[in-house]
PDB file of C-alpha atoms in Angstrom:
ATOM      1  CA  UNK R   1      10.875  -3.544  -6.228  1.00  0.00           C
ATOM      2  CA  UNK R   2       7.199  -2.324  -5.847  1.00  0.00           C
ATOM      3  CA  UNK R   3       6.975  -1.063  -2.512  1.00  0.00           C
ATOM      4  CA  UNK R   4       3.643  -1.217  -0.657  1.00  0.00           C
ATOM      5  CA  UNK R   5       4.281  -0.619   3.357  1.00  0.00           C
ATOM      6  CA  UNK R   6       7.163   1.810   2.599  1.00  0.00           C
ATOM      7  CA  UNK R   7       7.710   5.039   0.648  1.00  0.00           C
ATOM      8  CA  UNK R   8      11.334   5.892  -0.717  1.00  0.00           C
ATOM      9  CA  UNK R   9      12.587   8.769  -1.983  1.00  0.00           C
ATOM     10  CA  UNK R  10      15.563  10.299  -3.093  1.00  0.00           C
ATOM     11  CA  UNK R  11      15.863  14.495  -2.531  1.00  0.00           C
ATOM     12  CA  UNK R  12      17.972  17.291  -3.380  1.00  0.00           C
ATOM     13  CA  UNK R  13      21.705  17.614  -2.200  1.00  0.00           C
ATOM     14  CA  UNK R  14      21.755  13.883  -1.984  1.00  0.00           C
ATOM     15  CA  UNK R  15      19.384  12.670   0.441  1.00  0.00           C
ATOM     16  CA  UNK R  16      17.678   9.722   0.475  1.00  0.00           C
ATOM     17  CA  UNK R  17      14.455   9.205   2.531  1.00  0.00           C
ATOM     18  CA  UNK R  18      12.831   5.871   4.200  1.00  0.00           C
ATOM     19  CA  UNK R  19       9.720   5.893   5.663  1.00  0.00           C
ATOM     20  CA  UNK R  20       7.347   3.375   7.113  1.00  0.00           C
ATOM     21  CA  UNK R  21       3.447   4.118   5.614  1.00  0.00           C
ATOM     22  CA  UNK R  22       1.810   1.872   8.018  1.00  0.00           C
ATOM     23  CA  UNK R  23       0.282   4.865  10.185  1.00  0.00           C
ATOM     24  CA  UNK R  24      -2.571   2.736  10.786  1.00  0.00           C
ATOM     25  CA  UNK R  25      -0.981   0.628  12.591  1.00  0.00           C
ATOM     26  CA  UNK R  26       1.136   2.822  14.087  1.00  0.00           C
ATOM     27  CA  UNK R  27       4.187   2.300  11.497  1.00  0.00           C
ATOM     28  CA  UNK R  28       4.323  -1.449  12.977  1.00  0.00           C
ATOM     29  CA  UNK R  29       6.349  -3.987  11.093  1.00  0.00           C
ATOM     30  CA  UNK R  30       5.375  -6.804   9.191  1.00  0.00           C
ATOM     31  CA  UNK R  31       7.611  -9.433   7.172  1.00  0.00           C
ATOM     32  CA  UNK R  32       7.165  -7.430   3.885  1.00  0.00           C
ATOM     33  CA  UNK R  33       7.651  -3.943   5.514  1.00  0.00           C
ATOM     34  CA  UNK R  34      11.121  -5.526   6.756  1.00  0.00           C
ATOM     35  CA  UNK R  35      11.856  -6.788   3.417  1.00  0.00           C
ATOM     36  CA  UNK R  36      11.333  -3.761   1.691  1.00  0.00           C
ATOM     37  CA  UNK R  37      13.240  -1.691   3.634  1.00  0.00           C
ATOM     38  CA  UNK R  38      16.029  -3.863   3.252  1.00  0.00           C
ATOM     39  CA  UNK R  39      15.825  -3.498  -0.594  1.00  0.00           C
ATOM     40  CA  UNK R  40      15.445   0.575   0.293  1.00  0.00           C
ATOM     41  CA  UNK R  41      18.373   0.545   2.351  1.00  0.00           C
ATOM     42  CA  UNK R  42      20.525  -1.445  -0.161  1.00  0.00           C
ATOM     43  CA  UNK R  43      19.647   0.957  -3.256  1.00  0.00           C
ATOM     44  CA  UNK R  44      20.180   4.448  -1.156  1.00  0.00           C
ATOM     45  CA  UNK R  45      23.262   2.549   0.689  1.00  0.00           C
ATOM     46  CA  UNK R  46      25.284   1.541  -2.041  1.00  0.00           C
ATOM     47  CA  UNK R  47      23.865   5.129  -4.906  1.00  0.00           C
ATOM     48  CA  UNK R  48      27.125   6.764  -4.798  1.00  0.00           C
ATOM     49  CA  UNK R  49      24.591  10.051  -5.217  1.00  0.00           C
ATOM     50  CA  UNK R  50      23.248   9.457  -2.009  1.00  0.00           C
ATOM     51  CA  UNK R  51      25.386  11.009   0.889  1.00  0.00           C
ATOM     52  CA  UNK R  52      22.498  10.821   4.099  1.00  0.00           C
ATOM     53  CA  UNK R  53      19.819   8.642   4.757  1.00  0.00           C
ATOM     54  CA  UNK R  54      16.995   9.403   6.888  1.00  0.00           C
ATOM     55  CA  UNK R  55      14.951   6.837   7.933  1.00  0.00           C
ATOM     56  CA  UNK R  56      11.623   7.697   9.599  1.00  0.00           C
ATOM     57  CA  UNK R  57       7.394   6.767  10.062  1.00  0.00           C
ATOM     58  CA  UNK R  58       4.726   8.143   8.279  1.00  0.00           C
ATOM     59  CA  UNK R  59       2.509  10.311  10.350  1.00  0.00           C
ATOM     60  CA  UNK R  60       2.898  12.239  13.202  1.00  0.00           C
ATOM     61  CA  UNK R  61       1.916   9.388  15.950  1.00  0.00           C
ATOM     62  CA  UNK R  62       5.007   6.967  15.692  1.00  0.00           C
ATOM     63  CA  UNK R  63       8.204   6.588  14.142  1.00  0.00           C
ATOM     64  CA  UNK R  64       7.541   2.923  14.652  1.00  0.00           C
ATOM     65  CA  UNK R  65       6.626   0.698  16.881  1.00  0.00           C
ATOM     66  CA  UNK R  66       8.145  -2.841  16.033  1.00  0.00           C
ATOM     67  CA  UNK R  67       7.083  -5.667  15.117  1.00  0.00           C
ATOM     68  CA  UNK R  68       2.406  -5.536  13.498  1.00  0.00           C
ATOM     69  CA  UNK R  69       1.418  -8.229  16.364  1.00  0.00           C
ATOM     70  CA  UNK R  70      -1.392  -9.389  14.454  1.00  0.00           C
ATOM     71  CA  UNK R  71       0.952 -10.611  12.214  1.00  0.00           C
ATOM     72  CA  UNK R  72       2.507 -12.316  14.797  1.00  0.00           C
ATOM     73  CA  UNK R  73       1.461 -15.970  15.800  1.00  0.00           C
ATOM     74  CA  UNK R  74       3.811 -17.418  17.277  1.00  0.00           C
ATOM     75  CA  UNK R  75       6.122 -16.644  14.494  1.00  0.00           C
ATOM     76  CA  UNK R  76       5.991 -13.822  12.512  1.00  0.00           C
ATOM     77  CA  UNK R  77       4.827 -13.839   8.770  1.00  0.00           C
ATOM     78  CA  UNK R  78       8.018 -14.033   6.734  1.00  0.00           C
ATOM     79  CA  UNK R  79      11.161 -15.376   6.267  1.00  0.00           C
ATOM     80  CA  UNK R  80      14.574 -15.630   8.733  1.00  0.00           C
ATOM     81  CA  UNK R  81      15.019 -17.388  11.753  1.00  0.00           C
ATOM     82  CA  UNK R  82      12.024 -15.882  13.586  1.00  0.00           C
ATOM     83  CA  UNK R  83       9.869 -15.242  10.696  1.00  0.00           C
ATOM     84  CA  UNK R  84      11.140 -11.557  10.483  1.00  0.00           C
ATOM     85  CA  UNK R  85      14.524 -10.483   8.586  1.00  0.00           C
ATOM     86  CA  UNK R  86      14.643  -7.907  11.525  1.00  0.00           C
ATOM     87  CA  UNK R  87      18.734  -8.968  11.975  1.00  0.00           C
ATOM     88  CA  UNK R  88      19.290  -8.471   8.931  1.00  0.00           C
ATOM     89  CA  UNK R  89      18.231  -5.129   8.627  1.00  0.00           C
ATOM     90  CA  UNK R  90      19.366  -3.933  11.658  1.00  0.00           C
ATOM     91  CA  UNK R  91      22.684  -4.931  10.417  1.00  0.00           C
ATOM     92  CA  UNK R  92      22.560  -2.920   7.096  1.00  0.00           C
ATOM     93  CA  UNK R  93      21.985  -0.081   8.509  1.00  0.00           C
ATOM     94  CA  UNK R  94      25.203  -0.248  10.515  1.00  0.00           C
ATOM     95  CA  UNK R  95      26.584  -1.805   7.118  1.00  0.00           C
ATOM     96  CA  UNK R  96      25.922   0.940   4.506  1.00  0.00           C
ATOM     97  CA  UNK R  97      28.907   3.318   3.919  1.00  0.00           C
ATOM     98  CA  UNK R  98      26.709   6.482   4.803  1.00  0.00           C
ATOM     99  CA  UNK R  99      25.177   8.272   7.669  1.00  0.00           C
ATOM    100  CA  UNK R 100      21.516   7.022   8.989  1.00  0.00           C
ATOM    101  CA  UNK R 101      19.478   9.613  10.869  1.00  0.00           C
ATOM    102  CA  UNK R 102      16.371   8.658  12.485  1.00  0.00           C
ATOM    103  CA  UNK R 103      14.292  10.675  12.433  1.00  0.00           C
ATOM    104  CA  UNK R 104      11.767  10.106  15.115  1.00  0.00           C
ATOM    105  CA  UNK R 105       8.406  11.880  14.775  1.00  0.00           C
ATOM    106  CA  UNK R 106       6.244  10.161  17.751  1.00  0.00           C
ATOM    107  CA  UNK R 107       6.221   6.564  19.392  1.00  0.00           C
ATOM    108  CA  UNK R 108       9.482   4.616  19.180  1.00  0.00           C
ATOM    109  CA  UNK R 109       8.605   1.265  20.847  1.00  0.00           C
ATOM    110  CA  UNK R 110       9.969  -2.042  21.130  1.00  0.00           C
ATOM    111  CA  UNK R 111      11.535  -3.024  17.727  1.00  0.00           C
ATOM    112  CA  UNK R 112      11.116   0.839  16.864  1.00  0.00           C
ATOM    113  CA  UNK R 113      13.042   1.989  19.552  1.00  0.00           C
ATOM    114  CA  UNK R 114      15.906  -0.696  18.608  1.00  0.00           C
ATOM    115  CA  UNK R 115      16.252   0.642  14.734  1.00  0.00           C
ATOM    116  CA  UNK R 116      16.649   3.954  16.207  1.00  0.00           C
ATOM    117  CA  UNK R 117      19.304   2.920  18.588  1.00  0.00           C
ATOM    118  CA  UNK R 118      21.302   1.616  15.751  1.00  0.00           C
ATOM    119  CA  UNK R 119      20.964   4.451  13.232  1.00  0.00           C
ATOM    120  CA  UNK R 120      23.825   6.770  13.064  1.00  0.00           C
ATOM    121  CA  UNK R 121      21.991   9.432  14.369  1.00  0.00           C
ATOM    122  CA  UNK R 122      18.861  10.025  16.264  1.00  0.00           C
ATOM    123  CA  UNK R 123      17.142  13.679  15.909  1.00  0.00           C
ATOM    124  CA  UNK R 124      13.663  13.392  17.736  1.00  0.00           C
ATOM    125  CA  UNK R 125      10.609  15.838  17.790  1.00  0.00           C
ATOM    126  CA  UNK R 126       9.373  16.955  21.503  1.00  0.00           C
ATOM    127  CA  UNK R 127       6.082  14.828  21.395  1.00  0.00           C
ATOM    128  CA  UNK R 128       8.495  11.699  21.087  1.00  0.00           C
ATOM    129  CA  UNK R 129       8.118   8.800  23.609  1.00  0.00           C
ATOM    130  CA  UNK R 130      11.120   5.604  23.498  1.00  0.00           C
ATOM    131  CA  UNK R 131      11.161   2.504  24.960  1.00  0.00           C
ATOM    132  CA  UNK R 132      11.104  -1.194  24.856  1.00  0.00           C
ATOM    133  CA  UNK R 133       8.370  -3.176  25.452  1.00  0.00           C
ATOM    134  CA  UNK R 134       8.887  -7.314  24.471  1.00  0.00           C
ATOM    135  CA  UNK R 135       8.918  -8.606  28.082  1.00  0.00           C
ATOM    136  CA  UNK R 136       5.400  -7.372  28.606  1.00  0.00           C
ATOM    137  CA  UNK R 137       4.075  -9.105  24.654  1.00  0.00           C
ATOM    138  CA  UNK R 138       6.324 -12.533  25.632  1.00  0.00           C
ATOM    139  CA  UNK R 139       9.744 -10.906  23.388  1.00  0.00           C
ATOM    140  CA  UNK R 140      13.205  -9.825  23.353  1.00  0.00           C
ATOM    141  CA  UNK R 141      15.972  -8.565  21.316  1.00  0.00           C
ATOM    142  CA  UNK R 142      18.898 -10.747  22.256  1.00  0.00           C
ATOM    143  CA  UNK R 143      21.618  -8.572  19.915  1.00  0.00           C
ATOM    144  CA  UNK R 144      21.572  -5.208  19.094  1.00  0.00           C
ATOM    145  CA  UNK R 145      18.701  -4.204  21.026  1.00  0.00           C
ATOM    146  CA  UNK R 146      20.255  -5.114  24.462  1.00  0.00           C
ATOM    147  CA  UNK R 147      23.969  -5.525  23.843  1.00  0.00           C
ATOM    148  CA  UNK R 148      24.387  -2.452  21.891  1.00  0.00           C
ATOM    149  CA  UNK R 149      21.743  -0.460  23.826  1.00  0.00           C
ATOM    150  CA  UNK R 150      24.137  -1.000  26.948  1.00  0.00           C
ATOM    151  CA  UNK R 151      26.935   0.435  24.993  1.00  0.00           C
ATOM    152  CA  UNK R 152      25.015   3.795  24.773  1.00  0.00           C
ATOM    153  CA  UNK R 153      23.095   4.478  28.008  1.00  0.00           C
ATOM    154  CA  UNK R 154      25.215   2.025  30.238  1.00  0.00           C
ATOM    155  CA  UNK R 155      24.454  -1.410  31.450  1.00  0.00           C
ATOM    156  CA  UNK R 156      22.430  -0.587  34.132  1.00  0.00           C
ATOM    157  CA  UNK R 157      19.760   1.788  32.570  1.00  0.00           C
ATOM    158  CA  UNK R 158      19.696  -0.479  30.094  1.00  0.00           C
ATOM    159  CA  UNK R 159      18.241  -3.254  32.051  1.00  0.00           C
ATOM    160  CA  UNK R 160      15.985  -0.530  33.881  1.00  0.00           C
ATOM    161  CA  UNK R 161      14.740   0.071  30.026  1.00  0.00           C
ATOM    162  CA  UNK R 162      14.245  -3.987  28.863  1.00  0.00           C
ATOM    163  CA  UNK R 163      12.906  -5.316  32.640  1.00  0.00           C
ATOM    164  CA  UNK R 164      10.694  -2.272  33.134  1.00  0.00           C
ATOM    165  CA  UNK R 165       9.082  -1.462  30.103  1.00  0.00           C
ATOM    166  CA  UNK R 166       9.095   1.998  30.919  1.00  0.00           C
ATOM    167  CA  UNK R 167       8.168   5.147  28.411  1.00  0.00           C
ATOM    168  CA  UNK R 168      10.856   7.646  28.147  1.00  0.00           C
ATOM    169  CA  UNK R 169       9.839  11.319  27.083  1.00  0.00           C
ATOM    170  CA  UNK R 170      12.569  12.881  24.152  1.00  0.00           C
ATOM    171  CA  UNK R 171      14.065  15.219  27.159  1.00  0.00           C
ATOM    172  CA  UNK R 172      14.900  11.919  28.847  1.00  0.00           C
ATOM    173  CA  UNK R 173      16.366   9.816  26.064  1.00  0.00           C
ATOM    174  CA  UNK R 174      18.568  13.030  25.199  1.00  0.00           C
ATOM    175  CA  UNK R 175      20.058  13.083  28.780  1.00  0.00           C
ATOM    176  CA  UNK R 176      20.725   9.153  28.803  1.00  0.00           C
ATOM    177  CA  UNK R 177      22.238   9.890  25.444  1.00  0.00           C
ATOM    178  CA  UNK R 178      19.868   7.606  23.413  1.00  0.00           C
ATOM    179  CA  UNK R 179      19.313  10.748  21.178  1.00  0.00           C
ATOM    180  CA  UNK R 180      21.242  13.218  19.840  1.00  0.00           C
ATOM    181  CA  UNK R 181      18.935  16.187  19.629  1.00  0.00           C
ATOM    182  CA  UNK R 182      15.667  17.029  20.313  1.00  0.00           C
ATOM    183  CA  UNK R 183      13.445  19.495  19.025  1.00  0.00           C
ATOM    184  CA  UNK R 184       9.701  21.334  18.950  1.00  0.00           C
ATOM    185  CA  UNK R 185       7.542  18.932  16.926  1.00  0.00           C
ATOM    186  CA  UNK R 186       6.987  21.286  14.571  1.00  0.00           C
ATOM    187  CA  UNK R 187      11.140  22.059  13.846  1.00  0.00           C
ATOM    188  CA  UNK R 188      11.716  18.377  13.431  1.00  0.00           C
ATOM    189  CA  UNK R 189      11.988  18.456   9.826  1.00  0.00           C
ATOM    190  CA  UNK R 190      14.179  21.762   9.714  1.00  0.00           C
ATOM    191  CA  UNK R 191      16.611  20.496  12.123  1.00  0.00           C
ATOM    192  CA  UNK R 192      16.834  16.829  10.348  1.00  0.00           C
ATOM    193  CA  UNK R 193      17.815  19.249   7.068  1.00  0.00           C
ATOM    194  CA  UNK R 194      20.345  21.162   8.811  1.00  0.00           C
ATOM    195  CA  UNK R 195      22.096  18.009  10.043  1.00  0.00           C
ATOM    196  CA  UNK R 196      21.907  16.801   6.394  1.00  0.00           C
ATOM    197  CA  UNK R 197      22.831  19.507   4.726  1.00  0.00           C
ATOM    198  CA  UNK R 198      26.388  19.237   7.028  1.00  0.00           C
ATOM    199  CA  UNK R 199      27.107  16.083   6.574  1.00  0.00           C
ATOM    200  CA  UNK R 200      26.960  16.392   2.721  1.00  0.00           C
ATOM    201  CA  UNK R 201      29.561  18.651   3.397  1.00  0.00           C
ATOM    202  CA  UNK R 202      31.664  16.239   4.638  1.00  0.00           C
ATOM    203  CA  UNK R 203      34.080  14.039   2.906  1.00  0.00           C
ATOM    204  CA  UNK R 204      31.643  10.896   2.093  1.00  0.00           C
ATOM    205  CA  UNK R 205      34.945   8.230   1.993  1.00  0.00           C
ATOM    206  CA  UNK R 206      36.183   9.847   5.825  1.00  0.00           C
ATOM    207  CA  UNK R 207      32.419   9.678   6.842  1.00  0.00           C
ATOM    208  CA  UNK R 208      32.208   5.836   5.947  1.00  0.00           C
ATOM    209  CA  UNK R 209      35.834   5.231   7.424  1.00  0.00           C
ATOM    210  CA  UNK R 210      34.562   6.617  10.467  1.00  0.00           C
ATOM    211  CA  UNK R 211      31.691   4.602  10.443  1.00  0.00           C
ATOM    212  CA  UNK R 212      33.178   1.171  10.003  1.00  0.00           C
ATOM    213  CA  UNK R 213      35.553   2.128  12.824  1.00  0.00           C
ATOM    214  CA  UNK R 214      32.834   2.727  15.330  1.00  0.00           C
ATOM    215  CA  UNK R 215      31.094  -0.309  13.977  1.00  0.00           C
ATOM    216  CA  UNK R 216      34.231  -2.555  14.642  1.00  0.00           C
ATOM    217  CA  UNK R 217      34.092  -1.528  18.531  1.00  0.00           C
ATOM    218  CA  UNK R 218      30.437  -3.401  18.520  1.00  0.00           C
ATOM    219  CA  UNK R 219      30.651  -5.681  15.641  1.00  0.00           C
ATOM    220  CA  UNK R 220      30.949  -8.695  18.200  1.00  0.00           C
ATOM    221  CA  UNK R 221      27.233  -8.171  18.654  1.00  0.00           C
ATOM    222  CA  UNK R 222      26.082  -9.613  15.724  1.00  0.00           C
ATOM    223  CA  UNK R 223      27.415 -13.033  16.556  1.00  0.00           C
ATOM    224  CA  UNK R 224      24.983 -12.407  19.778  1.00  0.00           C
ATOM    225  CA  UNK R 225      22.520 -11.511  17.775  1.00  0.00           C
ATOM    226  CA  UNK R 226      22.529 -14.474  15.007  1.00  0.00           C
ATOM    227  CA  UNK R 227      22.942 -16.987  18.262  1.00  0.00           C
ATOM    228  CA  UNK R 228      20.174 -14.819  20.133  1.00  0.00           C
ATOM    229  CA  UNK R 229      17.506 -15.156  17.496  1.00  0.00           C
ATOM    230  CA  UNK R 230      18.200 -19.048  17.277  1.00  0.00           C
ATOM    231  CA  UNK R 231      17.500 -18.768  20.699  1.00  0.00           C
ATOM    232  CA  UNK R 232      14.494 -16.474  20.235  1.00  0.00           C
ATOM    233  CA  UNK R 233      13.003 -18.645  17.668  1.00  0.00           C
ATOM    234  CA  UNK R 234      12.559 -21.291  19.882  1.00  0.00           C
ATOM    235  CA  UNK R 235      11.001 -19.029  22.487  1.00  0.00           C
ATOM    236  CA  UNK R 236       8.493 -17.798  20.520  1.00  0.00           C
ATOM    237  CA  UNK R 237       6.738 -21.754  20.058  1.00  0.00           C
ATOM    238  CA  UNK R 238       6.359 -21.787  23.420  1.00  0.00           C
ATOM    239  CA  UNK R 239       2.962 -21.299  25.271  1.00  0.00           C
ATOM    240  CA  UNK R 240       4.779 -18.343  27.419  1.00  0.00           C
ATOM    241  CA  UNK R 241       5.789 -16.450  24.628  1.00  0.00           C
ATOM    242  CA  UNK R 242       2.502 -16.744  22.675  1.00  0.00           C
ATOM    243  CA  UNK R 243       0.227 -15.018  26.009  1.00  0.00           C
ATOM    244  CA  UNK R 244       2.291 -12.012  25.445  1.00  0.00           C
ATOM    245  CA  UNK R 245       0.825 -12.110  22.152  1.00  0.00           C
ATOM    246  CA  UNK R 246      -3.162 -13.350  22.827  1.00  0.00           C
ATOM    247  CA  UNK R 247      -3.093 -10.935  25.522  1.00  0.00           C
ATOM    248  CA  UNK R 248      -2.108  -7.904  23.380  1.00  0.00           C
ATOM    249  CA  UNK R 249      -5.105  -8.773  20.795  1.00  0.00           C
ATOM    250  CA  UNK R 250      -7.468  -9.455  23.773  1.00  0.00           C
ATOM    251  CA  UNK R 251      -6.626  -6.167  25.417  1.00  0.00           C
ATOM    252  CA  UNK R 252      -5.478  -7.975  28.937  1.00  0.00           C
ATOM    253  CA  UNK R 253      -2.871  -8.419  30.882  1.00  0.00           C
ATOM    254  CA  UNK R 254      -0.711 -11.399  30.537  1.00  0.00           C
ATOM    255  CA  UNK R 255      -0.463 -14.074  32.567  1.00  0.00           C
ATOM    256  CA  UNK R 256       3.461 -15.223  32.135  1.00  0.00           C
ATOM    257  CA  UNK R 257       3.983 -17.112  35.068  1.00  0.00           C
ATOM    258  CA  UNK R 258       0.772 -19.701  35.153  1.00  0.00           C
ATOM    259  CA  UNK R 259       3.137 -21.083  31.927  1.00  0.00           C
ATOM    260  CA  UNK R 260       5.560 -20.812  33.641  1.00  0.00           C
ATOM    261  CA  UNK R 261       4.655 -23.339  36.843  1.00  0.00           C
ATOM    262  CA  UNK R 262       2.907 -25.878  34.197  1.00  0.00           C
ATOM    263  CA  UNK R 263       6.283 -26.399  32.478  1.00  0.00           C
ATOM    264  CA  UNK R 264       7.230 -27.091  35.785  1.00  0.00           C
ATOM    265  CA  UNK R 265       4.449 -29.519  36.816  1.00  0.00           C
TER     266      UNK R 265
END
């Protein structure tokens, strides 16, 4: 596969790295970008050379920051139940038999924030900011990105993070636990090493067992998340949904709730 929104590529000791070359838009997400890191993520998953995988954005403003909204009109521009594959890939990286750092070099919003929740590992650089943001742009993440997020920082900061919409610095997403280290913007790329260089160390078949028996705890999810997007799908034809979207382009606050009362007159 020709890949034009993504670089891979695979580096000594075994490590394999994916990274999102959108930086002009902020290493946003479009159907293709999701597509091709699905293809990424199946070659480096299942290359019995590779032994880490560090997934990461191009840049130093943004690891990524979901879903490219002007590719987003009510649905998105490719394929899957909301126009976006996002599920699937979200999935894969729980499903390949190998450790996923993320490495996260600036913004993690939204979407962004929820492929970092569900990589292995998350190593981020000082200058880092997390956070969800689809109630404010009229979306959700009805799987992984809630169910699972609860799993790691508890149910009720979870909420705090999908109702509020709230920035957290790195410092703050280490002490809720949403990261596992964090790190002087400039050491992000020597720490991410370090962390690779031990786990190629360490015996690749006990690594994946390990893996697949934390992913077993959680794998009920998915079924939330297939049944979520359905759900989702539906939500994003409706006039409510779409202002979150008009008003991001138009640089103004949405207005939700006058949707909201003509549905009900």
């Amino acid at each position: 596969m020709s890949y034009e929104d993504i670089l891979y590529e695979v580096r000594p000791a075994g490590v394999a790295r994916i990274t999102i070359n959108r930086p002009d838009k902020y290493n946003a997400f479009r159907g293709q970008t999701v597509e091709e890191l699905i293809h990424a993520f199946q070659t480096a998953g299942w290359d019995r050379s590779i032994g880490v995988i560090v997934f990461t954005g191009a840049g130093d403003k943004a690891f990524c920051t979901g879903g490219d909204q002007s590719a987003h009109d009510g649905q998105y521009d490719g394929r899957g139940t909301i126009g976006l594959p996002i599920d699937e890939l979200q999935s894969l990286i729980r499903d390949v038999p190998k450790p996923v750092i993320a490495r996260v070099n600036g913004f993690a919003i939204g979407g962004g924030n929820v492929l970092a929740t569900v990589c292995d590992l998350t190593i981020a650089s000082d200058k880092a900011q997390l956070g969800q943001v689809g109630p404010k742009v009229g979306s959700v993440d009805p799987g992984f990105g809630t169910a699972y997020l609860a799993r790691i920082v508890g149910e009720k900061k979870a909420r705090e993070i999908w109702y509020l919409c709230k920035r957290y610095t790195a410092a703050e997403a280490l002490a809720m636990g949403l990261v596992n280290a964090v790190v002087p913007h400039e050491e992000l790329d020597a720490e991410v090493d370090r962390w690779c260089a031990e786990l190629i160390e360490r015996s690749p078949t006990a690594l994946a067992l390990a893996k697949r028996s934390f992913n077993a705890d959680t794998e009920s999810i998915r079924g939330i998340s297939s049944m979520g997007m359905a759900a989702l799908s539906l939500y994003y034809d409706t006039d409510e949904s779409k202002e979150g979207g008009v008003a991001f382009r138009e640089k103004r606050k949405p207005d939700f709730r006058r949707h909201v009362v003509k549905k009900k007159d």
